[in-house]
Amino acid sequence: MKKSHETQHIPKPWRNSRGIFIPKPGKADYNQPKSYRTITLSPVMLKLQEKVILWHMQNDLKIAQDTNKRQFGFKRGCSTEAALHKVTHMIERRIAKKGYVLGVFLDIEAAFDNVSFKAIANALSTTKLDPATAHWITNMVATRHITINHKDSTKTIRIKRGCPQGGILSPFLWNLVIDDLLNLSPKDTPGYLQAFADDIVSLAEGNDLDVIWDRTQKTLNTIMKWCTTKDLTISALKTKVVMFTWNKRWNLRPIVVDNTTIELSTSAKFLGITLDNKLNYNEHINNTTKKATASLMQCRKAVGPTWGLTPKTCIWIYKTIIRPIITYCCSIWIRATHTNINATKLRRVQALALRIMTGAMPSTPFVALNQITNTTDIIPYLQGEAAKSNERLRAYGSLTRERPEHTKGTIKAHVTINNDFVKDLNIPHNSERDLTVPSLNLQSNFTTTTPGDNPDTYRTQLQNIINETPEDWITCYTDRSKTEEGCGAGYIITTNNNNTILHEDSLNLPNSCTVYQPELTAITYACRQLTNYTDKHIIIWTDSLSSINSLTTLITKNNTVKYCLDILNQIGAHNQVELRWIAAHSGLWGNEKADELAKHGTTSTTTIARPIPQAYINKLINDKVQKLNTDIVNKDCPRHTKLILGRNHTKIINNLNRSFINNRKDYRTATQLITGHCGLNKHLYNMNKTTTKECPLCGHHEETVNHFLGQCPALAQTRGQYFNDFYLSASDIFDNIHITTIINYVNKTRRLMDPEDLDNTGVT
């Protein structure tokens, strides 16, 4: 690898890659080549070399930080949420002023495959990259061969343009190529230009339609000229032009792209979100719910009333596959959930998933299903996820502040909605956040020691290791404590085999700190006391394995970890520093002393400022979501379900989900009893499925759940065997008898068996 870099020569075995075809989803005709995406499987050694060079460009040269801020693709700390936020913020701001925003969503045909080698070389030459590395990259992309196997045929061709799809360096190279387009002056691109990889959007806002048209057309002409210099073309057929406005009467000259007139569209799909011309997201809700429903209907083929996937598997499919389809970038379109029509569409998707899980009847109310399955109502859940996304953007520094106040008759910005949701949570928005833009951690001026695969052996040797520490070494012990009184951290620095104490301190931290945050803070403050030492051997003992792991990960995402790493590397540059794990509460003097100092820190009156962790913010949001969900249950839960569950509803639901989460038949039976939507004559009569409400067993009373479980005289003997009483109310039964016993009683009566099961047993 070193020789390849020195000579800028790519070994022949590295040049040949294997190409595989992956069908693009949603294509009507798979006989067309463009219906497939070709992925390049490069040799492993070439990928390793690419990875090292990418680390060099990102960590050492920090080239990514020099690229335009309006490129959101393939960059740490950037996401589709951030890209959509910037676009929708500009549109919302202008719509609120009753103006116009003309958006052009461009599609560059096969951008990765068609960009010229010359364009890549020119882009590399404008960076801080040294000529040798730049020439190696150019040779790597220009000397590639791809071998494709299909049935019994094999074809090897030399690639004459483009970056390898799936290559380590390809996304970074594309960002460098498109960077000069984004860096053009406002004179050349008077509209707002933004990119996510090869997805480009141009926005021109204002109140004068002629000025908007001039800015847009000039920007498009500049983009087309730029594409020509890179051997790229814009697909006029896939380009969408949308006028975003709430004004009803307006007229605009046609937009021309590559000598083709583009008709105005009512909506455009950008990064998976459908943006309609009024930005109400109704079309996006329709598309998303249809996609989620279609996926659920595929799952429905694998279940029946009493057979198929278990309830546990069904709810896992919904929460990990289906619900993320719905919640994707919900912080952008959260306004759409404020209308009853959209809220009902979203709730129907969740209700379908829960009916598949429980086997409940189609008439079962949404709220009852949510409560039985311990599933949060989808609307407050979306509000919570949107707020979390909003706070992540704030931590990354990508959140745009909303200046104009919302007034009647104007659009309410998505940031305003999300800020209103967290307003009563008392999160200080001007305080530092612990979550930060991920950064590479390639420098480590210290070593770590953990118990590894033999923790018991390591524990027994700890005392001997500490006793055998040379007298001139410096030893530091750190610990943290979190109690009802507060959160604290402590450290003690010693030498001469713990006989000489150099420094000790107790720290009081905010209660918002996570478990490992106080430990890292203790290490950081202890290291600050050691910055003046040189040529020393320093051992830092900590009983937090998670803290050690966070300091040795390749990518750092937290400011607390980053600060601790910086100070460790600082003292490690002039000393030999070791970070070792020590067993907690094992009678070791140093650890016990640090624990004592940490506990003292919980009651200290002086609190040091610490970055607010995202986990704490998420907890506050989750608590509010649960409160909103509880309010919905208390308000809309059916009377029968409230009566059955009574005051012990949490205990009953937990017992149900523990006992029958893997038993589809019994889970279905329990759901029907609790909701009252079951195969008893009272409910069937209400649904026009039978001609009588009377119980077929006794023939004297309406067959309700209460009658069937606790009052029917024909079942008194069976009831006495299972419930130790002959007549009870349904609420008393669920309050005092375990759900398993209740289901056993129901199964014994065979009254709620599925028709196909009754046929097999001969019961009528």
mmCIF file of N, CA, C and O in Angstrom, residues 288-328:
data_model
loop_
_atom_site.group_PDB
_atom_site.id
_atom_site.type_symbol
_atom_site.label_atom_id
_atom_site.label_comp_id
_atom_site.label_asym_id
_atom_site.label_seq_id
_atom_site.Cartn_x
_atom_site.Cartn_y
_atom_site.Cartn_z
ATOM 1 N N THR A 288 -47.404 8.139 1.920
ATOM 2 C CA THR A 288 -46.761 7.396 3.007
ATOM 3 C C THR A 288 -47.689 6.342 3.584
ATOM 4 O O THR A 288 -47.282 5.198 3.824
ATOM 5 N N THR A 289 -48.936 6.722 3.829
ATOM 6 C CA THR A 289 -49.883 5.753 4.406
ATOM 7 C C THR A 289 -50.173 4.623 3.423
ATOM 8 O O THR A 289 -50.351 3.470 3.846
ATOM 9 N N LYS A 290 -50.226 4.925 2.130
ATOM 10 C CA LYS A 290 -50.431 3.859 1.141
ATOM 11 C C LYS A 290 -49.245 2.888 1.124
ATOM 12 O O LYS A 290 -49.426 1.668 1.055
ATOM 13 N N LYS A 291 -48.035 3.438 1.199
ATOM 14 C CA LYS A 291 -46.845 2.586 1.209
ATOM 15 C C LYS A 291 -46.809 1.722 2.465
ATOM 16 O O LYS A 291 -46.531 0.517 2.400
ATOM 17 N N ALA A 292 -47.104 2.322 3.620
ATOM 18 C CA ALA A 292 -47.094 1.570 4.872
ATOM 19 C C ALA A 292 -48.191 0.509 4.879
ATOM 20 O O ALA A 292 -47.980 -0.619 5.332
ATOM 21 N N THR A 293 -49.366 0.863 4.366
ATOM 22 C CA THR A 293 -50.469 -0.095 4.316
ATOM 23 C C THR A 293 -50.142 -1.266 3.406
ATOM 24 O O THR A 293 -50.437 -2.427 3.730
ATOM 25 N N ALA A 294 -49.541 -0.966 2.239
ATOM 26 C CA ALA A 294 -49.164 -2.038 1.310
ATOM 27 C C ALA A 294 -48.174 -2.999 1.956
ATOM 28 O O ALA A 294 -48.266 -4.222 1.775
ATOM 29 N N SER A 295 -47.233 -2.466 2.726
ATOM 30 C CA SER A 295 -46.268 -3.329 3.415
ATOM 31 C C SER A 295 -46.959 -4.178 4.475
ATOM 32 O O SER A 295 -46.641 -5.358 4.648
ATOM 33 N N LEU A 296 -47.898 -3.580 5.187
ATOM 34 C CA LEU A 296 -48.623 -4.330 6.210
ATOM 35 C C LEU A 296 -49.476 -5.437 5.591
ATOM 36 O O LEU A 296 -49.596 -6.532 6.167
ATOM 37 N N MET A 297 -50.055 -5.172 4.448
ATOM 38 C CA MET A 297 -50.885 -6.193 3.805
ATOM 39 C C MET A 297 -50.058 -7.389 3.363
ATOM 40 O O MET A 297 -50.566 -8.517 3.303
ATOM 41 N N GLN A 298 -48.791 -7.160 3.057
ATOM 42 C CA GLN A 298 -47.910 -8.296 2.761
ATOM 43 C C GLN A 298 -47.688 -9.136 4.025
ATOM 44 O O GLN A 298 -47.657 -10.364 3.963
ATOM 45 N N CYS A 299 -47.547 -8.451 5.165
ATOM 46 C CA CYS A 299 -47.380 -9.176 6.429
ATOM 47 C C CYS A 299 -48.665 -9.921 6.812
ATOM 48 O O CYS A 299 -48.612 -10.986 7.433
ATOM 49 N N ARG A 300 -49.808 -9.361 6.408
ATOM 50 C CA ARG A 300 -51.084 -9.961 6.781
ATOM 51 C C ARG A 300 -51.260 -11.351 6.160
ATOM 52 O O ARG A 300 -52.012 -12.176 6.694
ATOM 53 N N LYS A 301 -50.565 -11.589 5.058
ATOM 54 C CA LYS A 301 -50.666 -12.894 4.420
ATOM 55 C C LYS A 301 -50.058 -13.998 5.283
ATOM 56 O O LYS A 301 -50.325 -15.173 5.055
ATOM 57 N N ALA A 302 -49.234 -13.613 6.255
ATOM 58 C CA ALA A 302 -48.547 -14.600 7.092
ATOM 59 C C ALA A 302 -49.250 -14.835 8.420
ATOM 60 O O ALA A 302 -48.700 -15.496 9.293
ATOM 61 N N VAL A 303 -50.449 -14.273 8.598
ATOM 62 C CA VAL A 303 -51.161 -14.463 9.858
ATOM 63 C C VAL A 303 -52.625 -14.782 9.573
ATOM 64 O O VAL A 303 -53.180 -14.435 8.529
ATOM 65 N N GLY A 304 -53.234 -15.447 10.534
ATOM 66 C CA GLY A 304 -54.657 -15.698 10.524
ATOM 67 C C GLY A 304 -55.229 -15.382 11.891
ATOM 68 O O GLY A 304 -54.514 -14.891 12.775
ATOM 69 N N PRO A 305 -56.529 -15.678 12.116
ATOM 70 C CA PRO A 305 -57.095 -15.373 13.437
ATOM 71 C C PRO A 305 -56.342 -16.046 14.580
ATOM 72 O O PRO A 305 -56.147 -15.451 15.635
ATOM 73 N N THR A 306 -55.937 -17.307 14.377
ATOM 74 C CA THR A 306 -55.281 -18.042 15.469
ATOM 75 C C THR A 306 -53.965 -18.671 15.050
ATOM 76 O O THR A 306 -53.374 -19.432 15.818
ATOM 77 N N TRP A 307 -53.480 -18.397 13.857
ATOM 78 C CA TRP A 307 -52.234 -19.007 13.383
ATOM 79 C C TRP A 307 -51.346 -17.930 12.759
ATOM 80 O O TRP A 307 -51.800 -16.828 12.466
ATOM 81 N N GLY A 308 -50.097 -18.269 12.540
ATOM 82 C CA GLY A 308 -49.172 -17.358 11.870
ATOM 83 C C GLY A 308 -48.181 -16.716 12.816
ATOM 84 O O GLY A 308 -47.882 -17.250 13.889
ATOM 85 N N LEU A 309 -47.688 -15.573 12.410
ATOM 86 C CA LEU A 309 -46.680 -14.868 13.199
ATOM 87 C C LEU A 309 -47.218 -14.537 14.583
ATOM 88 O O LEU A 309 -48.391 -14.183 14.745
ATOM 89 N N THR A 310 -46.343 -14.636 15.578
ATOM 90 C CA THR A 310 -46.754 -14.344 16.952
ATOM 91 C C THR A 310 -46.994 -12.846 17.127
ATOM 92 O O THR A 310 -46.474 -12.020 16.358
ATOM 93 N N PRO A 311 -47.781 -12.455 18.135
ATOM 94 C CA PRO A 311 -47.965 -11.015 18.403
ATOM 95 C C PRO A 311 -46.651 -10.277 18.600
ATOM 96 O O PRO A 311 -46.502 -9.132 18.171
ATOM 97 N N LYS A 312 -45.678 -10.922 19.242
ATOM 98 C CA LYS A 312 -44.372 -10.286 19.462
ATOM 99 C C LYS A 312 -43.690 -9.970 18.143
ATOM 100 O O LYS A 312 -43.119 -8.884 17.963
ATOM 101 N N THR A 313 -43.736 -10.896 17.201
ATOM 102 C CA THR A 313 -43.116 -10.672 15.892
ATOM 103 C C THR A 313 -43.860 -9.585 15.119
ATOM 104 O O THR A 313 -43.244 -8.735 14.468
ATOM 105 N N CYS A 314 -45.184 -9.598 15.206
ATOM 106 C CA CYS A 314 -45.987 -8.611 14.470
ATOM 107 C C CYS A 314 -45.711 -7.192 14.958
ATOM 108 O O CYS A 314 -45.546 -6.273 14.151
ATOM 109 N N ILE A 315 -45.650 -7.004 16.275
ATOM 110 C CA ILE A 315 -45.404 -5.656 16.787
ATOM 111 C C ILE A 315 -43.969 -5.226 16.504
ATOM 112 O O ILE A 315 -43.696 -4.040 16.299
ATOM 113 N N TRP A 316 -43.046 -6.190 16.470
ATOM 114 C CA TRP A 316 -41.661 -5.866 16.096
ATOM 115 C C TRP A 316 -41.606 -5.383 14.647
ATOM 116 O O TRP A 316 -40.911 -4.409 14.339
ATOM 117 N N ILE A 317 -42.323 -6.050 13.758
ATOM 118 C CA ILE A 317 -42.348 -5.639 12.348
ATOM 119 C C ILE A 317 -42.890 -4.221 12.222
ATOM 120 O O ILE A 317 -42.352 -3.394 11.480
ATOM 121 N N TYR A 318 -43.956 -3.951 12.975
ATOM 122 C CA TYR A 318 -44.552 -2.613 12.873
ATOM 123 C C TYR A 318 -43.609 -1.534 13.401
ATOM 124 O O TYR A 318 -43.386 -0.513 12.741
ATOM 125 N N LYS A 319 -43.028 -1.757 14.591
ATOM 126 C CA LYS A 319 -42.245 -0.699 15.223
ATOM 127 C C LYS A 319 -40.877 -0.498 14.578
ATOM 128 O O LYS A 319 -40.311 0.593 14.686
ATOM 129 N N THR A 320 -40.336 -1.533 13.951
ATOM 130 C CA THR A 320 -38.992 -1.402 13.387
ATOM 131 C C THR A 320 -38.969 -1.242 11.868
ATOM 132 O O THR A 320 -37.952 -0.814 11.325
ATOM 133 N N ILE A 321 -40.067 -1.572 11.196
ATOM 134 C CA ILE A 321 -40.090 -1.494 9.735
ATOM 135 C C ILE A 321 -41.156 -0.521 9.240
ATOM 136 O O ILE A 321 -40.873 0.377 8.440
ATOM 137 N N ILE A 322 -42.389 -0.690 9.724
ATOM 138 C CA ILE A 322 -43.497 0.101 9.199
ATOM 139 C C ILE A 322 -43.516 1.507 9.786
ATOM 140 O O ILE A 322 -43.615 2.501 9.052
ATOM 141 N N ARG A 323 -43.421 1.611 11.112
ATOM 142 C CA ARG A 323 -43.508 2.939 11.734
ATOM 143 C C ARG A 323 -42.394 3.880 11.289
ATOM 144 O O ARG A 323 -42.657 5.081 11.099
ATOM 145 N N PRO A 324 -41.142 3.408 11.086
ATOM 146 C CA PRO A 324 -40.133 4.332 10.543
ATOM 147 C C PRO A 324 -40.473 4.879 9.157
ATOM 148 O O PRO A 324 -40.025 5.976 8.815
ATOM 149 N N ILE A 325 -41.240 4.122 8.358
ATOM 150 C CA ILE A 325 -41.689 4.648 7.061
ATOM 151 C C ILE A 325 -42.551 5.884 7.280
ATOM 152 O O ILE A 325 -42.448 6.881 6.556
ATOM 153 N N ILE A 326 -43.397 5.818 8.301
ATOM 154 C CA ILE A 326 -44.307 6.936 8.587
ATOM 155 C C ILE A 326 -43.553 8.114 9.190
ATOM 156 O O ILE A 326 -43.769 9.267 8.823
ATOM 157 N N THR A 327 -42.653 7.849 10.127
ATOM 158 C CA THR A 327 -42.025 8.925 10.897
ATOM 159 C C THR A 327 -40.855 9.590 10.185
ATOM 160 O O THR A 327 -40.310 10.566 10.697
ATOM 161 N N TYR A 328 -40.455 9.089 9.018
ATOM 162 C CA TYR A 328 -39.288 9.646 8.333
ATOM 163 C C TYR A 328 -39.438 11.160 8.136
ATOM 164 O O TYR A 328 -40.411 11.639 7.554
#
